[in-house]
Structures are given as structure tokens and as C-alpha cells.
Tab-separated table of C-alpha atoms and ligand atoms in Angstrom:
chain	number	residue	atom	x	y	z
A	155	MET	CA	-66.949	-123.727	119.497
A	156	SER	CA	-63.793	-124.403	117.515
A	157	LEU	CA	-63.029	-127.420	115.389
A	158	ILE	CA	-61.950	-130.313	117.587
A	159	SER	CA	-60.171	-133.614	117.068
A	160	THR	CA	-62.146	-136.851	116.903
A	161	ARG	CA	-60.784	-138.132	120.237
A	162	GLU	CA	-63.584	-137.224	122.626
A	163	MET	CA	-66.413	-137.742	120.158
A	164	LEU	CA	-65.285	-141.254	119.235
A	165	LEU	CA	-64.643	-142.264	122.832
A	166	GLN	CA	-68.119	-141.078	123.770
A	167	ALA	CA	-69.625	-142.964	120.826
A	168	GLN	CA	-67.716	-146.069	121.886
A	169	LYS	CA	-68.953	-145.768	125.451
A	170	GLU	CA	-72.569	-145.202	124.443
A	171	ASN	CA	-72.544	-147.658	121.541
A	172	TYR	CA	-73.349	-145.477	118.557
A	173	ALA	CA	-71.243	-144.234	115.622
A	174	VAL	CA	-70.217	-140.770	114.498
A	175	PRO	CA	-70.848	-140.240	110.784
A	176	ALA	CA	-67.816	-139.156	108.758
A	177	PHE	CA	-69.231	-137.542	105.642
A	178	ASN	CA	-66.966	-136.953	102.654
A	179	ILE	CA	-67.493	-133.478	101.242
A	180	HIS	CA	-66.177	-131.897	98.047
A	181	ASN	CA	-67.130	-128.239	98.069
A	182	MET	CA	-68.985	-125.559	100.030
A	183	GLU	CA	-72.404	-126.967	99.152
A	184	SER	CA	-71.708	-130.474	100.427
A	185	MET	CA	-70.088	-129.091	103.565
A	186	GLN	CA	-73.167	-126.934	104.219
A	187	VAL	CA	-75.409	-129.965	103.755
A	188	VAL	CA	-73.636	-132.251	106.224
A	189	VAL	CA	-73.406	-129.444	108.788
A	190	GLU	CA	-77.128	-128.753	108.403
A	191	ALA	CA	-77.930	-132.456	108.813
A	192	ALA	CA	-75.837	-132.626	111.985
A	193	ILE	CA	-77.340	-129.445	113.452
A	194	LYS	CA	-80.915	-130.505	112.763
A	195	ASN	CA	-80.250	-133.823	114.476
A	196	ARG	CA	-77.908	-132.607	117.247
A	197	SER	CA	-75.258	-135.074	116.081
A	198	PRO	CA	-71.473	-134.902	116.361
A	199	LEU	CA	-69.945	-134.581	112.903
A	200	ILE	CA	-66.742	-135.543	111.126
A	201	ILE	CA	-66.246	-133.617	107.893
A	202	ALA	CA	-63.893	-135.684	105.742
A	203	ALA	CA	-61.813	-134.625	102.759
A	204	THR	CA	-59.697	-136.903	100.577
A	205	PRO	CA	-56.426	-135.749	98.952
A	206	SER	CA	-58.158	-134.878	95.696
A	207	THR	CA	-60.813	-132.852	97.541
A	208	VAL	CA	-58.065	-130.904	99.303
A	209	ARG	CA	-56.350	-130.342	95.951
A	210	TYR	CA	-59.673	-129.315	94.360
A	211	ALA	CA	-61.023	-127.001	97.056
A	212	GLY	CA	-57.839	-125.944	98.878
A	213	ALA	CA	-56.982	-126.815	102.484
A	214	ASP	CA	-57.300	-123.164	103.555
A	215	TYR	CA	-60.781	-122.783	102.058
A	216	LEU	CA	-61.951	-126.040	103.636
A	217	VAL	CA	-60.566	-125.079	107.043
A	218	ALA	CA	-62.134	-121.601	106.854
A	219	MET	CA	-65.544	-123.034	105.981
A	220	ALA	CA	-65.408	-125.739	108.659
A	221	GLU	CA	-64.222	-123.238	111.264
A	222	THR	CA	-67.133	-120.992	110.347
A	223	ALA	CA	-69.536	-123.870	110.948
A	224	ALA	CA	-67.877	-124.788	114.246
A	225	ARG	CA	-68.031	-121.181	115.485
A	226	LYS	CA	-71.637	-120.772	114.429
A	227	TYR	CA	-73.062	-123.964	115.921
A	228	ASP	CA	-72.765	-125.741	119.256
A	229	ILE	CA	-72.165	-129.330	118.171
A	230	PRO	CA	-68.742	-131.011	118.055
A	231	ILE	CA	-67.236	-130.833	114.543
A	232	ALA	CA	-63.925	-132.351	113.418
A	233	LEU	CA	-62.229	-131.729	110.073
A	234	HIS	CA	-60.597	-134.944	108.963
A	235	LEU	CA	-58.127	-135.972	106.247
A	236	ASP	CA	-59.365	-139.188	104.651
A	237	HIS	CA	-57.062	-141.727	102.944
A	238	PHE	CA	-53.937	-139.614	102.912
A	239	GLU	CA	-50.865	-141.574	101.817
A	240	LYS	CA	-48.240	-138.841	101.818
A	241	VAL	CA	-46.819	-137.709	105.144
A	242	GLU	CA	-45.873	-134.276	103.776
A	243	GLU	CA	-49.456	-133.620	102.621
A	244	ILE	CA	-50.752	-134.523	106.081
A	245	LYS	CA	-48.266	-132.176	107.726
A	246	SER	CA	-49.237	-129.265	105.522
A	247	ALA	CA	-52.986	-129.855	106.046
A	248	ILE	CA	-52.404	-129.961	109.817
A	249	THR	CA	-50.623	-126.627	109.518
A	250	ALA	CA	-53.666	-125.316	107.632
A	251	GLY	CA	-55.940	-126.344	110.517
A	252	PHE	CA	-57.252	-129.902	109.956
A	253	THR	CA	-57.933	-131.496	113.335
A	254	SER	CA	-57.876	-135.202	112.497
A	255	CYS	CA	-56.187	-137.413	109.910
A	256	MET	CA	-56.108	-140.861	108.428
A	257	ILE	CA	-52.748	-142.109	107.234
A	258	ASP	CA	-53.524	-144.829	104.737
A	259	ALA	CA	-50.426	-146.983	104.497
A	260	SER	CA	-52.533	-150.126	104.206
A	261	LYS	CA	-51.059	-151.152	100.891
A	262	LEU	CA	-47.559	-151.330	102.395
A	263	PRO	CA	-46.210	-154.456	104.088
A	264	PHE	CA	-47.072	-154.709	107.813
A	265	LYS	CA	-43.800	-153.299	109.191
A	266	GLU	CA	-43.672	-150.407	106.735
A	267	ASN	CA	-47.317	-149.595	107.445
A	268	ILE	CA	-46.394	-149.409	111.138
A	269	SER	CA	-43.382	-147.169	110.664
A	270	LYS	CA	-45.261	-144.715	108.440
A	271	VAL	CA	-48.146	-144.559	110.907
A	272	GLN	CA	-45.694	-144.001	113.784
A	273	GLU	CA	-44.151	-141.080	111.936
A	274	VAL	CA	-47.554	-139.455	111.374
A	275	ALA	CA	-48.764	-140.137	114.915
A	276	SER	CA	-45.723	-138.595	116.549
A	277	TYR	CA	-46.149	-135.470	114.393
A	278	ALA	CA	-49.947	-135.142	114.576
A	279	HIS	CA	-50.194	-135.665	118.324
A	280	ARG	CA	-47.906	-132.693	118.926
A	281	TYR	CA	-50.751	-130.580	117.515
A	282	ASP	CA	-53.491	-132.541	119.267
A	283	VAL	CA	-54.600	-133.942	115.899
A	284	THR	CA	-56.059	-137.445	116.067
A	285	VAL	CA	-54.757	-140.266	113.882
A	286	GLU	CA	-56.616	-143.126	112.204
A	287	ALA	CA	-54.779	-145.925	110.420
A	288	GLU	CA	-55.980	-148.916	108.419
A	289	LEU	CA	-55.045	-152.555	108.593
A	290	GLY	CA	-56.320	-154.737	105.765
A	291	LYS	CA	-57.561	-153.656	102.337
A	292	LEU	CA	-61.074	-152.901	101.067
A	293	ILE	CA	-62.129	-153.605	97.519
A	294	GLY	CA	-63.182	-150.682	95.315
A	295	MET	CA	-62.087	-147.188	94.462
A	296	GLU	CA	-61.773	-144.238	96.821
A	297	ASP	CA	-60.196	-141.156	95.345
A	298	ASP	CA	-57.170	-142.371	93.380
A	299	ILE	CA	-56.757	-145.560	95.433
A	300	VAL	CA	-58.014	-148.652	93.627
A	301	VAL	CA	-58.058	-152.145	95.182
A	302	GLU	CA	-58.974	-155.167	93.042
A	303	GLU	CA	-60.724	-158.278	94.377
A	304	LYS	CA	-57.530	-160.337	94.312
A	305	ASP	CA	-55.786	-157.781	96.558
A	306	VAL	CA	-58.433	-157.615	99.291
A	307	ILE	CA	-57.111	-158.463	102.771
A	308	TYR	CA	-59.395	-158.745	105.802
A	309	THR	CA	-58.055	-157.452	109.104
A	310	ASN	CA	-56.471	-160.161	111.205
A	311	PRO	CA	-57.264	-159.667	114.939
A	312	GLU	CA	-53.805	-160.765	116.124
A	313	ASP	CA	-52.069	-158.432	113.688
A	314	ALA	CA	-54.420	-155.664	114.814
A	315	VAL	CA	-53.248	-156.085	118.419
A	316	GLU	CA	-49.608	-155.773	117.380
A	317	PHE	CA	-50.382	-152.861	115.064
A	318	VAL	CA	-52.222	-150.860	117.726
A	319	ARG	CA	-49.576	-151.699	120.338
A	320	GLN	CA	-46.829	-150.246	118.170
A	321	CYS	CA	-48.593	-147.337	116.475
A	322	ASP	CA	-50.049	-144.948	119.078
A	323	ILE	CA	-53.167	-144.340	116.962
A	324	ASP	CA	-56.535	-143.039	118.121
A	325	SER	CA	-58.733	-145.232	115.917
A	326	LEU	CA	-58.347	-148.260	113.664
A	327	ALA	CA	-60.035	-148.791	110.290
A	328	VAL	CA	-60.827	-152.459	109.742
A	329	ALA	CA	-61.500	-154.489	106.610
A	330	ILE	CA	-64.399	-156.888	107.206
A	331	GLY	CA	-65.975	-157.092	103.747
A	332	THR	CA	-67.191	-153.564	103.041
A	333	ALA	CA	-66.272	-151.886	99.745
A	334	HIS	CA	-65.653	-148.368	98.531
A	335	GLY	CA	-68.395	-147.453	96.048
A	336	LEU	CA	-71.484	-149.514	95.232
A	337	TYR	CA	-71.753	-153.287	95.787
A	338	LYS	CA	-72.351	-155.891	93.119
A	339	GLY	CA	-75.168	-157.683	94.943
A	340	LYS	CA	-75.584	-157.807	98.711
A	341	PRO	CA	-72.460	-157.170	100.792
A	342	HIS	CA	-71.087	-160.050	102.857
A	343	LEU	CA	-69.721	-158.721	106.095
A	344	ASP	CA	-67.613	-160.813	108.432
A	345	PHE	CA	-69.323	-159.979	111.730
A	346	GLU	CA	-67.435	-162.692	113.613
A	347	ARG	CA	-64.165	-161.122	112.596
A	348	LEU	CA	-65.391	-157.720	113.737
A	349	ALA	CA	-66.423	-159.149	117.109
A	350	ALA	CA	-63.042	-160.866	117.439
A	351	ILE	CA	-61.238	-157.598	116.680
A	352	ARG	CA	-63.433	-155.724	119.154
A	353	ASP	CA	-62.586	-158.279	121.847
A	354	VAL	CA	-58.888	-157.536	121.617
A	355	ILE	CA	-58.734	-153.852	120.571
A	356	SER	CA	-59.740	-151.105	122.950
A	357	ILE	CA	-59.496	-148.015	120.688
A	358	PRO	CA	-62.476	-146.930	118.524
A	359	LEU	CA	-62.995	-148.925	115.312
A	360	VAL	CA	-63.806	-147.360	111.943
A	361	LEU	CA	-65.880	-148.709	109.055
A	362	HIS	CA	-64.940	-147.519	105.588
A	363	GLY	CA	-67.144	-148.252	102.603
A	364	ALA	CA	-70.397	-147.845	104.527
A	365	SER	CA	-72.471	-146.583	101.582
A	366	ASP	CA	-74.907	-149.067	100.063
A	367	VAL	CA	-74.695	-151.340	103.116
A	368	PRO	CA	-78.221	-152.386	104.191
A	369	ALA	CA	-79.415	-150.570	107.317
A	370	GLU	CA	-79.613	-153.659	109.538
A	371	MET	CA	-76.083	-154.720	108.582
A	372	LEU	CA	-74.693	-151.271	109.268
A	373	GLN	CA	-76.408	-151.182	112.640
A	374	LYS	CA	-75.029	-154.594	113.486
A	375	THR	CA	-71.477	-153.350	112.868
A	376	ILE	CA	-72.203	-150.490	115.288
A	377	GLN	CA	-73.529	-152.915	117.899
A	378	LEU	CA	-70.299	-154.856	117.438
A	379	GLY	CA	-68.107	-151.837	118.130
A	380	ILE	CA	-67.851	-149.591	115.063
A	381	CYS	CA	-67.762	-145.956	116.291
A	382	LYS	CA	-67.044	-144.060	113.040
A	383	VAL	CA	-68.920	-144.714	109.807
A	384	ASN	CA	-67.528	-143.328	106.523
A	385	ILE	CA	-70.017	-142.257	103.859
A	386	ALA	CA	-69.127	-140.767	100.466
A	387	THR	CA	-70.932	-142.530	97.607
A	388	ASP	CA	-74.421	-142.435	99.146
A	389	LEU	CA	-74.176	-138.619	99.352
A	390	LYS	CA	-72.729	-138.066	95.889
A	391	ILE	CA	-75.381	-140.059	94.025
A	392	PRO	CA	-78.543	-138.197	95.146
A	393	PHE	CA	-76.771	-134.858	94.647
A	394	ALA	CA	-75.818	-135.739	91.060
A	395	ASN	CA	-79.209	-137.320	90.286
A	396	ALA	CA	-81.163	-134.298	91.520
A	397	LEU	CA	-78.871	-131.956	89.619
A	398	ARG	CA	-79.265	-133.970	86.396
A	399	LYS	CA	-83.045	-134.024	86.811
A	400	TYR	CA	-83.226	-130.275	87.414
A	401	LEU	CA	-81.058	-129.436	84.408
A	402	LYS	CA	-83.053	-131.799	82.210
A	403	GLU	CA	-86.310	-130.166	83.287
A	404	HIS	CA	-84.822	-126.642	83.046
A	405	PRO	CA	-82.468	-126.755	80.066
A	406	GLU	CA	-82.183	-122.972	80.140
A	407	ALA	CA	-80.977	-122.934	83.806
A	408	ASN	CA	-77.658	-121.224	84.423
A	409	ASP	CA	-77.920	-119.988	88.006
A	410	PRO	CA	-75.969	-122.272	90.385
A	411	ARG	CA	-78.018	-121.000	93.335
A	412	LYS	CA	-81.089	-122.440	91.618
A	413	TYR	CA	-79.819	-125.681	90.125
A	414	LEU	CA	-77.773	-126.634	93.203
A	415	THR	CA	-80.687	-126.167	95.610
A	416	PRO	CA	-82.534	-129.425	94.764
A	417	ALA	CA	-79.196	-131.254	94.688
A	418	LYS	CA	-78.442	-130.074	98.228
A	419	ALA	CA	-81.933	-131.014	99.401
A	420	ALA	CA	-81.541	-134.559	98.058
A	421	MET	CA	-78.163	-134.932	99.756
A	422	LEU	CA	-79.527	-133.543	103.028
A	423	GLU	CA	-82.244	-136.179	103.193
A	424	VAL	CA	-79.690	-138.979	102.905
A	425	ALA	CA	-77.278	-137.382	105.387
A	426	GLU	CA	-80.081	-137.133	107.952
A	427	ASP	CA	-81.042	-140.780	107.398
A	428	LYS	CA	-77.425	-141.836	107.933
A	429	ILE	CA	-77.266	-139.924	111.227
A	430	VAL	CA	-80.350	-141.771	112.427
A	431	LEU	CA	-78.839	-145.104	111.320
A	432	CYS	CA	-75.634	-144.318	113.188
A	433	GLY	CA	-77.663	-143.561	116.327
A	434	SER	CA	-75.781	-140.266	116.724
A	435	GLN	CA	-78.832	-137.968	116.813
A	436	ASN	CA	-79.672	-136.029	119.988
A	437	ARG	CA	-76.295	-136.695	121.569
A	438	TYR	CA	-75.556	-132.973	122.117
B	228	13P	P1	-68.289	-145.296	100.347
B	228	13P	O1	-67.827	-145.337	98.907
B	228	13P	O2	-68.941	-146.571	100.732
B	228	13P	O3	-69.144	-144.116	100.614
B	228	13P	O4	-66.978	-145.194	101.238
B	228	13P	C1	-66.567	-144.006	101.785
B	228	13P	C2	-65.316	-144.151	102.562
B	228	13P	O5	-65.009	-145.194	103.101
B	228	13P	C3	-64.478	-142.958	102.665
B	228	13P	O6	-63.304	-143.195	103.375
């Protein structure tokens, strides 16, 4: 197969009431891990890269690796730009071969958010690239975007209707109490708000900040209409912990093929668990 957009996979997830995991990767190793997790579990997969990942690894390298995976295996795989704020960067990544994008204009006032999203949507759709946009603001830090508690805004269902009506987007990221990074204490999610949004919005809904959310809460968001679940932190931590442990136990180690192997194994275990939680296993 080739890389595809997220359109069909999210619509199918919406219809069958599960979520497609969007795993943030940073390099070849993490991309290999999430692909392996998806293959083993016959799950659709969204491989997500933030602006700093694209700067770090290179759009062309990321596209070549993801295309290799898509050619080699028979599950649907999309390569997605996560939290991009600059229209020019989105355009150049689309030229490189990304098949899906998120334009994050959520920190702009409502009308400016809409006009930036419209600009991206009219460009991306010409190349059959799907577009996600966000309304509301999540606390925490993702890439270089930091949102403090005082600046958090939950998604308002009425605004969401107007936003979707004007924007021609394929999916909507909502703010209902999740956070980027780890939580201080148990998360408080506004399930009523999510249900109210679901009642009035027909396109697939996206949950950012899904790491560190207890399993039953995550599954409840999926029951209430979330079709794409974004995971970054929960993959990074076991990778780094296993790497630290290995290097501590083998202070003489200098072969990346050896010291990265346990790190990949630890990340794989979590990625597989997340697929099961999303209910996306055995869909293909
Ligand atoms: P986490 O920090 O919860 O993994 O959030 C990831 C995310 O939302 C990426 O867009």
C-alpha cells in the first residue's frame, strides 16, 4: 500500500466506535516500534511528527521511512503533521509527502483561527491531505507550545458548530480537560461537554493529551465519540527509562543497536497496550 490520508480510517473508526492511535515518533527507532505494534495488532496507524521532529529528522527522511512501512505492510498508515502553526511549513511537508496535517491556530482569536485553518484546508485538500484543527486550549507543553493553567479554554459546543461550518476540516481536536505531558493528580475530564460536542458535530473528534489518562476514562471518551487518540509522553518515558537502565547496567556500552533494543522493546509494549485501549486491533 501507499501512505494514505486519515479520512477513511477516521470515518471507519467513527462508524464502528473505536479510535485510531496517533503515535508521536522522533526517529527511525520510534517509527519502527509504532509500525510493529500496529502490524502485530492489525490496527490502522497514524504516525505523527511535530515541527521539532520534522526539523530534527527531516521531512524527506520521515516520508521515506513511512513510505517504506506502508509499502511493506498491508495496514492503513497515515503520516501526520502534529501541532503545526506555520502555513509555509505545512505546505513544504505536504510537498515532501505527508498525507495528513494539523494546523494549530488555537491560540489565535476565533476568527483568525478560522481564516488560518481555511487557508490550510484549501491548500491541503488539493493534494488529498486531510486537515485537523483545534478549538480550545489544553494545558501543558507539546513541542515548543506551552499553555499555562490560566490560559486553558475548553471547547464550546456552539463555537465548534460555527468553526466546523466555516472551516472545511476533516477532524476537530477538542479541549475537555486533557493535558499535554503528565498530570498532577487524576485528570478531570468534562464528559458532558464531549457528549454535547458529539451531539452537534458530525466529523471525527480528536483527543490530544491522552497519555497518563486512566484506561477507563480514555475508553469513555472513545464511547462518547473520540476517533483519534494522540499519544507522545507515554511512549517517550518507557523508551528513556529502559535506555537509562541499560546504560547504567552496561556502562561500557557504545553500540546503539544494543542499547536501543531494550528501549524499543519497552516502547513497543506500551504502544500495543494503547492499541488495545483504543479498540483498534484486528480492524484490518
Ligand atoms: P501526551 O503528552 O499526552 O502524550 O499528548 C500527546 C499529544 O497530544 C500530541 O499531539
